[in-house]
Amino acid sequence: MTKSVRFDGIGITNGKVSGKIKIFRSYEGKNKGACVGSIEDEKQRLELARKSAIKETKALEEKALKVLGEKEAQIFEIHGMLLEDEDFLDAVYSEIDKGKSAQEAVTLTAKSYGEMLKALDDEYLSARCADINDIASQLIRFLTGDVDENEENDTEPYILVASDLTPSETVKLEASKILGFVTFGGTPSSHTAILARAMGIPALVGTGTIGEIYEGKYALLNAERGELIINPTKEQKSEFEKEQSAYNKIAKEHEMYLRSVMKKPAVTRSGHKIMIYANIGSDSEVASAISNGAEGIGLLRSEFLYLSRDKYPSEEELFSVYRDIAIKMQGKRVIIRTLDIGADKQIPYFSLPKEENPALGYRAIRICLDRQELFKTQLRAILRASAYGRVSVMLPMIISLEEIKEAKKLLDECMTELSTRGEGYDSKIELGIMIETPSSAIMSDTLAREVDFFSVGTNDLTQYTLAVDRQNPKVTHLCESNIEPIMRLIKMASEAIHHQGGWIGVCGEMAADLSLTQKFVDIGVDELSVSVPYLLGVRGKVSECK
Ligand code: PEP
Ligand code: MG
């Protein structure tokens, strides 16, 4: 009889689901535990894996040619060439000769090639670095026999269990196959948790390690209780089912209440209007935002369009997504936050340097002001989309007036370039900044003179004010008990922006915390922007506020 095991974590969304466990292995994770045969064995295994990878790449190239077109198929042509590249293979063989397993040899070689390419600081070669990682990942899949792993060809939905999911891994998941997910690490304000909320599936973070032996085992995920029970006993299963049916009944009633809320205006009892906006990461969430009563998009996390790709999106690609969102929102405000990568949001083709303290390092506006062509490509795309709706630009991670001035200078340059090209745009486009650093809140009276609005990113503002790493479950509890300093900073910013005739919103996860809604109203917040599943709840709460 298999023993039942329980893992405790922090439930970041509600719900109870049961199903089989599927362990998600990231490329790095697969290499640990690699087996080492004799040098000849390892070389032979590598050769077999390489042959399979070449075959797969050819098939992918043909498919891409048919379905996507010549340009997209080129990627696989490059992969095919890399798999035949003698220098690369010699480097892998030489690692095997040193006693490394085939997996390790591939990983080490890919890493040193990546470092070498990055050091050249060339955009084209940086993109090749992502190709090297891709073929390394492909070879490892064949070497470990995990050929279909993480690919979405399972017919039955499952509970996904992962050590951690990077934001780019999370965006690539197919939500319809996932009953719920569990990560060993992570916190309620990590980007993975934010995405889980947007997907509206039960999720648990911070459970500690769950061994691979549980792959395929039946489990009960109870996000309310913050627990995952693997191999449940009959009693545990029947108790869970009872709780689940009670929960589903309440959830249904709540759903009905939320539908009734749709008819209520988002106005407090004293008649004060609060704008209820949606946080989204992609075009695909717009329809549900509208059907859940979003009065605008308060935060388009534009980096997710970069995270789900293998290379820099072009101005045209960005423009077409932004334009579609602007059109679908039919004149309602769409706030596009400019690229916010770095820290936990890493994109291989950006080749960002490895840093000791990435959250305090090269991220967001700092990257954009440094890599100006990249930034201007996005700004031009946003400006062009502004001809199709009510689009606003929002800058993340601002700490100083100089950053705003520099960004405005680049925005002006983009306007001039577009005028020269004869492209239309809104020359009075609204500009806002995120209040995510104590510095921006403290300097808000000065900063408010330069912008139309503020939007408070409480996830980062909390992290930087309380010195609490938003990725570290060991210190998460410090956030709940220290809300007052955050509220005081928001109040400062609120007074400053109102003094200049602008407005202020909150778009961090705190905006969805119903126990804080009244406080936000009291300190003058004009807008609350939350993930789609929380829109109606927040609207209902606002209508109950004084
Ligand atoms: C925030 O920091 O609160 C925010 C909304 O931005 P992100 O979560 O994407 O860092
Ligand atoms: Mg942030």
XYZ file of C-alpha atoms and ligand atoms in Angstrom:
557
model
C 0.000 0.000 0.000
C 1.496 3.380 -1.035
C 1.847 5.902 1.734
C -0.019 9.166 1.626
C 2.241 12.256 1.788
C 1.318 15.849 2.502
C 3.110 19.013 1.351
C 2.224 22.410 2.803
C 2.601 25.644 0.886
C 0.959 29.026 0.368
C -2.262 28.931 -1.645
C -2.143 31.846 -4.074
C -5.487 31.243 -5.740
C -8.607 29.501 -4.527
C -9.967 26.161 -5.559
C -9.641 22.448 -5.014
C -8.713 19.981 -7.714
C -7.637 16.373 -7.921
C -5.690 14.573 -10.620
C -2.395 13.047 -11.613
C 0.886 14.793 -10.970
C 3.110 15.852 -13.802
C 6.599 16.976 -12.907
C 7.879 19.861 -14.990
C 11.579 19.663 -15.689
C 13.363 22.751 -16.871
C 16.370 22.404 -19.126
C 18.750 23.007 -16.178
C 16.915 20.565 -13.954
C 17.174 17.729 -16.439
C 20.931 17.848 -16.358
C 21.252 17.143 -12.700
C 21.259 13.420 -12.104
C 22.708 12.722 -15.528
C 24.294 9.266 -15.690
C 27.911 8.702 -16.725
C 28.825 5.588 -18.695
C 32.265 4.920 -20.180
C 33.662 7.646 -22.440
C 32.737 5.545 -25.470
C 29.200 4.931 -24.134
C 28.650 8.624 -23.600
C 29.925 9.478 -27.089
C 27.663 6.858 -28.595
C 24.664 8.177 -26.671
C 25.464 11.667 -27.858
C 25.655 10.486 -31.465
C 22.258 8.762 -31.222
C 20.708 11.836 -29.630
C 22.250 14.056 -32.305
C 20.829 11.909 -35.109
C 17.350 12.018 -33.551
C 17.635 15.753 -33.046
C 18.617 16.288 -36.694
C 15.649 14.197 -37.820
C 13.274 16.115 -35.566
C 14.677 19.454 -36.716
C 14.177 18.527 -40.389
C 10.556 17.587 -39.672
C 10.025 20.851 -37.790
C 11.581 22.832 -40.616
C 9.211 21.233 -43.138
C 6.215 21.816 -40.885
C 7.202 25.450 -40.242
C 7.654 25.998 -43.961
C 4.132 24.762 -44.625
C 2.367 26.350 -41.674
C 4.351 29.499 -40.861
C 6.439 30.449 -43.864
C 10.004 30.644 -45.020
C 11.276 33.154 -42.467
C 10.091 31.104 -39.469
C 11.432 27.884 -40.983
C 14.884 29.442 -41.141
C 15.307 29.015 -37.393
C 15.198 25.243 -37.809
C 17.610 25.419 -40.692
C 20.054 27.197 -38.360
C 19.420 24.552 -35.660
C 20.185 21.836 -38.220
C 23.451 23.551 -39.099
C 24.431 23.892 -35.453
C 23.746 20.202 -34.867
C 26.270 19.444 -37.645
C 28.778 22.051 -36.513
C 32.124 20.326 -36.036
C 33.597 22.886 -33.640
C 30.590 22.573 -31.365
C 30.736 18.774 -31.472
C 34.485 18.709 -30.835
C 33.953 20.896 -27.793
C 31.278 18.492 -26.473
C 33.507 15.462 -27.125
C 36.370 17.091 -25.320
C 34.181 17.543 -22.209
C 33.222 13.839 -22.421
C 36.922 12.995 -22.675
C 37.366 14.819 -19.363
C 34.906 12.377 -17.778
C 31.677 14.347 -18.087
C 28.371 12.698 -18.962
C 26.951 13.489 -22.407
C 24.273 15.733 -20.809
C 26.793 17.666 -18.767
C 29.129 17.974 -21.742
C 26.328 19.474 -23.850
C 25.328 21.855 -21.054
C 28.880 23.044 -20.390
C 29.623 23.544 -24.058
C 26.365 25.438 -24.651
C 27.150 27.615 -21.663
C 30.673 28.466 -22.774
C 29.488 29.137 -26.340
C 26.752 31.364 -24.904
C 29.256 33.329 -22.819
C 31.561 33.690 -25.776
C 28.756 34.994 -28.008
C 27.461 37.369 -25.351
C 30.937 38.837 -24.864
C 30.888 39.875 -28.551
C 27.942 42.222 -27.776
C 26.375 41.749 -31.196
C 22.612 41.507 -31.589
C 22.728 38.867 -34.319
C 25.168 36.679 -32.402
C 23.172 37.085 -29.176
C 20.220 35.591 -31.005
C 22.436 32.614 -31.963
C 23.002 32.124 -28.250
C 19.284 31.294 -27.910
C 19.671 28.828 -30.807
C 22.560 27.104 -29.034
C 20.417 26.810 -25.900
C 17.590 25.383 -27.966
C 19.665 22.655 -29.563
C 21.303 21.874 -26.212
C 17.857 21.480 -24.721
C 16.792 19.278 -27.630
C 19.872 17.041 -27.322
C 19.260 16.657 -23.607
C 15.666 15.651 -24.222
C 16.885 12.808 -26.407
C 19.733 11.903 -24.058
C 17.410 11.608 -21.082
C 14.746 9.820 -23.074
C 12.308 12.574 -22.101
C 11.374 13.145 -25.671
C 7.818 14.253 -25.123
C 8.350 15.827 -21.777
C 6.606 19.144 -21.149
C 5.055 18.890 -24.588
C 1.352 19.275 -24.477
C 0.303 15.973 -25.968
C -1.096 14.444 -22.776
C -4.779 13.872 -23.160
C -5.657 14.048 -19.466
C -5.287 17.343 -17.615
C -2.822 17.200 -14.726
C -1.529 18.971 -11.637
C 1.738 20.525 -12.682
C 4.515 20.307 -10.098
C 7.689 22.302 -10.692
C 10.724 23.325 -8.749
C 10.061 26.784 -10.083
C 8.602 28.109 -13.273
C 10.203 31.062 -14.921
C 7.750 33.613 -16.323
C 8.651 32.496 -19.863
C 7.985 28.849 -19.006
C 4.677 29.859 -17.438
C 3.479 31.799 -20.487
C 4.204 28.821 -22.701
C 1.978 26.481 -20.645
C -1.327 25.497 -22.135
C -3.812 26.470 -19.436
C -6.536 24.062 -20.588
C -4.323 21.047 -19.753
C -3.475 22.189 -16.246
C -5.803 21.504 -13.339
C -3.627 23.395 -10.925
C 0.011 23.974 -10.175
C 2.467 23.686 -7.364
C 5.954 25.134 -7.114
C 8.615 24.256 -4.554
C 9.664 27.914 -4.294
C 7.917 31.159 -5.212
C 5.834 33.671 -3.283
C 2.398 35.240 -3.722
C 3.860 38.269 -5.523
C 6.270 36.389 -7.789
C 5.470 36.672 -11.489
C 4.640 33.003 -11.676
C 1.956 33.503 -9.020
C 0.638 36.560 -10.849
C 0.280 34.508 -14.015
C -1.482 31.704 -12.135
C -4.017 34.208 -10.864
C -4.556 35.524 -14.362
C -5.131 31.941 -15.552
C -7.604 31.462 -12.704
C -6.336 28.032 -11.664
C -5.710 26.714 -8.135
C -2.059 27.132 -7.248
C 0.277 26.539 -4.363
C 3.772 27.960 -3.929
C 6.601 27.392 -1.463
C 6.010 23.686 -0.749
C 9.683 22.715 -0.633
C 11.013 19.897 -2.805
C 8.594 17.278 -4.126
C 10.489 14.236 -5.415
C 10.291 12.910 -8.956
C 9.016 9.604 -7.558
C 5.586 11.204 -7.412
C 5.330 11.594 -11.188
C 1.968 10.261 -12.351
C 0.649 9.752 -8.814
C -2.871 10.782 -7.911
C -3.079 13.873 -5.695
C -5.474 16.315 -4.050
C -4.639 19.994 -4.338
C -6.415 22.155 -1.803
C -5.383 25.755 -2.414
C -7.534 27.120 0.478
C -5.759 24.969 2.995
C -2.434 25.382 1.230
C -1.866 21.657 0.913
C -1.112 18.967 -1.599
C -1.830 15.372 -0.615
C -0.231 12.731 -2.805
C -1.516 9.125 -2.697
C -4.436 10.113 -0.437
C -6.106 7.563 1.784
C -9.767 6.703 1.209
C -10.715 8.903 4.168
C -8.688 11.857 2.903
C -10.241 11.483 -0.533
C -13.788 11.379 0.743
C -13.212 14.349 3.084
C -11.688 16.267 0.167
C -14.655 15.457 -2.069
C -17.052 16.710 0.563
C -15.107 19.964 0.927
C -14.826 20.255 -2.828
C -18.546 19.989 -3.437
C -19.235 22.524 -0.651
C -16.634 24.821 -2.184
C -18.067 24.435 -5.677
C -21.516 25.327 -4.361
C -20.214 28.494 -2.706
C -18.151 29.305 -5.799
C -21.288 29.019 -7.936
C -23.215 31.343 -5.630
C -20.289 33.736 -5.613
C -20.222 33.627 -9.412
C -23.906 34.617 -9.436
C -23.196 37.457 -7.011
C -20.337 38.620 -9.238
C -22.592 38.571 -12.297
C -25.054 40.778 -10.416
C -22.177 43.117 -9.578
C -21.667 43.689 -13.305
C -24.784 45.808 -13.268
C -23.539 48.023 -10.442
C -21.400 51.056 -11.231
C -17.972 51.102 -9.584
C -18.962 53.923 -7.278
C -18.660 54.099 -3.491
C -21.741 54.674 -1.317
C -20.783 58.351 -1.054
C -20.767 58.572 -4.862
C -17.015 58.499 -5.457
C -16.094 56.862 -8.776
C -13.204 54.381 -8.849
C -12.015 53.156 -12.248
C -11.765 49.370 -12.368
C -9.157 48.297 -14.900
C -7.595 44.975 -15.868
C -4.006 43.766 -15.722
C -3.210 41.656 -18.745
C -0.161 40.080 -20.339
C -1.479 39.486 -23.814
C -4.102 40.160 -26.390
C -5.829 36.866 -25.560
C -7.053 38.221 -22.192
C -8.858 41.245 -23.623
C -12.180 39.515 -24.352
C -12.498 38.138 -20.822
C -11.425 41.500 -19.370
C -14.301 43.151 -21.232
C -16.828 40.481 -20.280
C -15.792 40.944 -16.646
C -16.511 44.651 -16.812
C -13.013 46.108 -17.241
C -13.333 49.829 -17.845
C -9.845 49.938 -19.281
C -6.522 48.107 -19.297
C -4.550 49.473 -16.365
C -1.430 47.419 -17.002
C -0.385 45.601 -20.127
C 2.721 43.748 -19.001
C 4.290 44.167 -22.403
C 7.314 42.015 -21.571
C 5.258 38.847 -21.958
C 5.176 39.458 -25.708
C 8.954 39.300 -25.615
C 9.098 36.367 -23.173
C 7.102 34.019 -25.382
C 9.381 34.498 -28.389
C 12.820 33.356 -29.456
C 13.934 36.645 -30.911
C 13.243 40.378 -30.655
C 9.770 41.217 -31.934
C 9.799 43.802 -34.717
C 8.041 47.188 -34.542
C 5.439 45.787 -36.929
C 4.729 42.737 -34.729
C 4.414 44.851 -31.595
C 2.274 47.425 -33.360
C -0.141 44.816 -34.629
C -0.722 43.415 -31.101
C -1.069 46.858 -29.493
C -3.370 48.078 -32.262
C -5.633 45.022 -31.884
C -5.916 45.610 -28.140
C -6.642 49.317 -28.653
C -9.357 48.497 -31.207
C -10.955 45.811 -29.030
C -11.092 48.199 -26.068
C -13.141 50.640 -28.172
C -11.853 53.944 -26.876
C -11.332 52.754 -23.312
C -7.923 53.488 -21.852
C -5.138 50.952 -22.608
C -2.008 51.543 -20.538
C 0.982 49.867 -22.113
C 3.814 49.482 -19.681
C 7.106 49.614 -21.525
C 9.400 46.621 -21.334
C 10.077 45.504 -17.776
C 12.594 42.692 -17.982
C 15.534 41.715 -15.861
C 15.445 40.351 -12.285
C 13.205 37.251 -12.419
C 12.061 37.982 -15.988
C 14.972 36.742 -18.049
C 14.859 36.378 -21.825
C 17.725 34.364 -23.348
C 18.073 36.448 -26.503
C 18.551 39.630 -24.447
C 21.733 38.085 -23.047
C 21.525 40.045 -19.833
C 24.593 39.853 -17.612
C 24.494 37.615 -14.571
C 24.186 39.827 -11.508
C 24.681 39.459 -7.768
C 21.462 41.365 -6.996
C 19.376 41.363 -10.175
C 16.337 43.009 -8.534
C 18.582 45.976 -7.750
C 20.401 45.804 -11.016
C 19.988 46.124 -14.733
C 16.245 45.933 -15.296
C 13.204 47.685 -16.748
C 13.680 51.373 -17.634
C 17.402 51.050 -16.947
C 17.765 48.584 -19.812
C 15.510 50.638 -22.070
C 17.438 53.864 -21.541
C 20.646 51.974 -22.187
C 19.496 49.998 -25.248
C 17.716 52.899 -26.855
C 16.982 51.343 -30.238
C 15.163 48.486 -28.520
C 13.151 51.005 -26.480
C 12.387 53.220 -29.444
C 11.124 50.261 -31.455
C 8.567 49.645 -28.719
C 7.716 53.338 -28.318
C 7.062 53.710 -32.055
C 4.792 50.653 -31.975
C 2.849 52.098 -29.006
C 2.562 55.503 -30.655
C 1.271 53.985 -33.893
C -1.329 51.988 -31.938
C -2.460 55.231 -30.266
C -4.037 56.193 -33.583
C -6.532 53.339 -33.067
C -7.771 53.950 -29.528
C -6.974 55.579 -26.196
C -3.466 54.328 -25.578
C -1.161 55.502 -22.760
C 2.523 54.831 -22.116
C 3.729 53.836 -18.662
C 7.360 53.643 -17.532
C 8.377 51.000 -14.942
C 10.920 51.211 -12.086
C 11.390 54.978 -12.204
C 13.594 56.464 -9.494
C 14.379 59.941 -10.823
C 13.304 62.955 -12.843
C 16.229 62.426 -15.238
C 14.881 59.034 -16.283
C 11.495 60.540 -17.147
C 13.106 63.376 -19.075
C 15.306 60.981 -21.021
C 12.327 58.742 -21.849
C 10.308 61.779 -22.952
C 13.154 62.873 -25.211
C 13.122 59.452 -26.874
C 9.324 59.549 -27.155
C 9.611 62.933 -28.921
C 12.241 61.529 -31.280
C 9.893 58.648 -32.106
C 7.066 61.083 -32.852
C 9.315 63.002 -35.242
C 10.394 59.767 -36.948
C 6.790 58.671 -37.371
C 5.756 62.050 -38.734
C 8.561 61.791 -41.286
C 7.287 58.349 -42.233
C 3.768 59.731 -42.515
C 2.404 57.457 -39.773
C -0.470 58.572 -37.550
C -0.275 58.726 -33.742
C -1.772 60.596 -30.806
C 0.580 63.530 -30.261
C -1.043 64.138 -26.845
C -0.551 60.549 -25.706
C -0.844 60.231 -21.922
C 2.396 59.392 -20.112
C 2.512 57.780 -16.703
C 5.079 56.222 -14.420
C 4.931 53.323 -12.038
C 5.532 54.088 -8.397
C 7.545 51.003 -7.548
C 10.489 52.427 -5.672
C 10.537 54.415 -2.425
C 12.510 57.047 -4.338
C 9.675 57.677 -6.811
C 7.142 58.024 -3.978
C 9.379 60.353 -1.977
C 10.097 62.469 -5.075
C 6.503 62.257 -6.296
C 5.857 66.009 -6.038
C 8.701 66.648 -8.482
C 7.898 63.711 -10.753
C 4.192 64.541 -10.889
C 4.988 67.747 -12.828
C 6.268 65.669 -15.735
C 3.543 63.048 -16.123
C -0.211 62.594 -16.423
C -0.638 59.725 -13.999
C 0.958 57.397 -11.487
C 0.256 53.703 -11.123
C 1.526 52.032 -7.982
C 3.255 48.694 -8.452
C 2.842 47.453 -4.916
C 4.695 44.205 -5.615
C 7.946 46.005 -6.224
C 7.178 48.950 -3.951
C 6.779 46.456 -1.089
C 9.929 44.589 -2.049
C 12.057 47.742 -2.157
C 10.492 49.517 0.823
C 10.554 46.594 3.224
C 13.740 45.044 1.776
C 11.791 41.817 1.298
C 12.711 39.769 -1.776
C 9.428 39.070 -3.575
C 10.816 35.706 -4.707
C 11.757 34.434 -1.261
C 9.046 32.512 0.649
C 11.046 32.722 3.878
C 10.360 36.450 4.231
C 6.889 36.761 2.652
C 5.174 37.015 6.052
C 6.915 40.357 6.637
C 4.775 41.922 3.904
C 1.426 41.157 5.511
C 2.388 42.699 8.822
C 3.961 45.844 7.353
C 1.390 47.402 5.065
C 1.390 50.824 6.740
C 4.697 52.089 5.235
C 3.408 51.176 1.776
C 0.123 52.985 2.380
C 1.953 56.110 3.540
C 4.059 56.170 0.391
C 0.952 55.750 -1.784
C -0.739 58.595 0.099
C 2.263 60.858 -0.560
C 2.171 60.017 -4.257
C -1.605 60.465 -4.361
C -1.412 63.975 -2.897
C 1.419 64.926 -5.224
C -0.262 63.825 -8.444
C -3.643 65.293 -7.498
C -1.941 68.590 -6.775
C -0.842 68.624 -10.428
C -4.295 67.614 -11.701
C -3.313 64.031 -12.544
C -4.650 60.715 -11.290
C -3.304 57.672 -9.465
C -4.024 53.961 -9.698
C -2.768 50.813 -8.023
C -1.886 47.884 -10.259
C 0.174 45.623 -7.955
C -1.380 42.568 -6.332
C -2.525 44.622 -3.329
C -5.157 46.211 -5.582
C -7.062 42.891 -5.487
C -6.896 42.591 -1.696
C -10.451 43.417 -0.652
C -9.400 44.142 2.920
C -7.509 47.180 1.569
C -10.110 48.607 -0.832
C -11.555 51.078 1.689
C -8.050 52.286 2.589
C -7.241 52.908 -1.070
C -10.442 54.915 -1.445
C -9.577 56.901 1.697
C -6.120 57.889 0.453
C -7.454 59.085 -2.876
C -6.682 56.224 -5.258
C -8.659 56.785 -8.479
C -8.142 53.441 -10.180
C -7.658 49.816 -9.192
C -6.202 47.500 -11.788
C -6.357 43.757 -11.162
C -6.110 40.394 -12.970
C -9.269 39.472 -14.841
C -10.651 36.947 -12.304
C -10.629 39.671 -9.615
C -12.366 42.453 -11.556
C -15.892 41.808 -10.358
C -14.930 41.137 -6.761
C -13.149 44.490 -6.579
C -16.049 46.274 -8.261
C -18.451 44.749 -5.725
C -16.217 45.799 -2.853
C -15.931 49.378 -4.136
C -19.720 49.659 -4.219
C -19.766 48.723 -0.501
C -17.105 51.299 0.445
C -17.973 54.472 2.333
C 4.365 45.663 -9.381
O 5.574 45.670 -9.166
O 3.493 45.773 -8.485
C 3.867 45.519 -10.758
C 2.599 45.685 -11.066
O 4.775 45.139 -11.707
P 5.304 43.624 -11.831
O 4.528 42.768 -10.881
O 5.127 43.216 -13.233
O 6.737 43.772 -11.435
Mg 6.938 45.757 -10.829
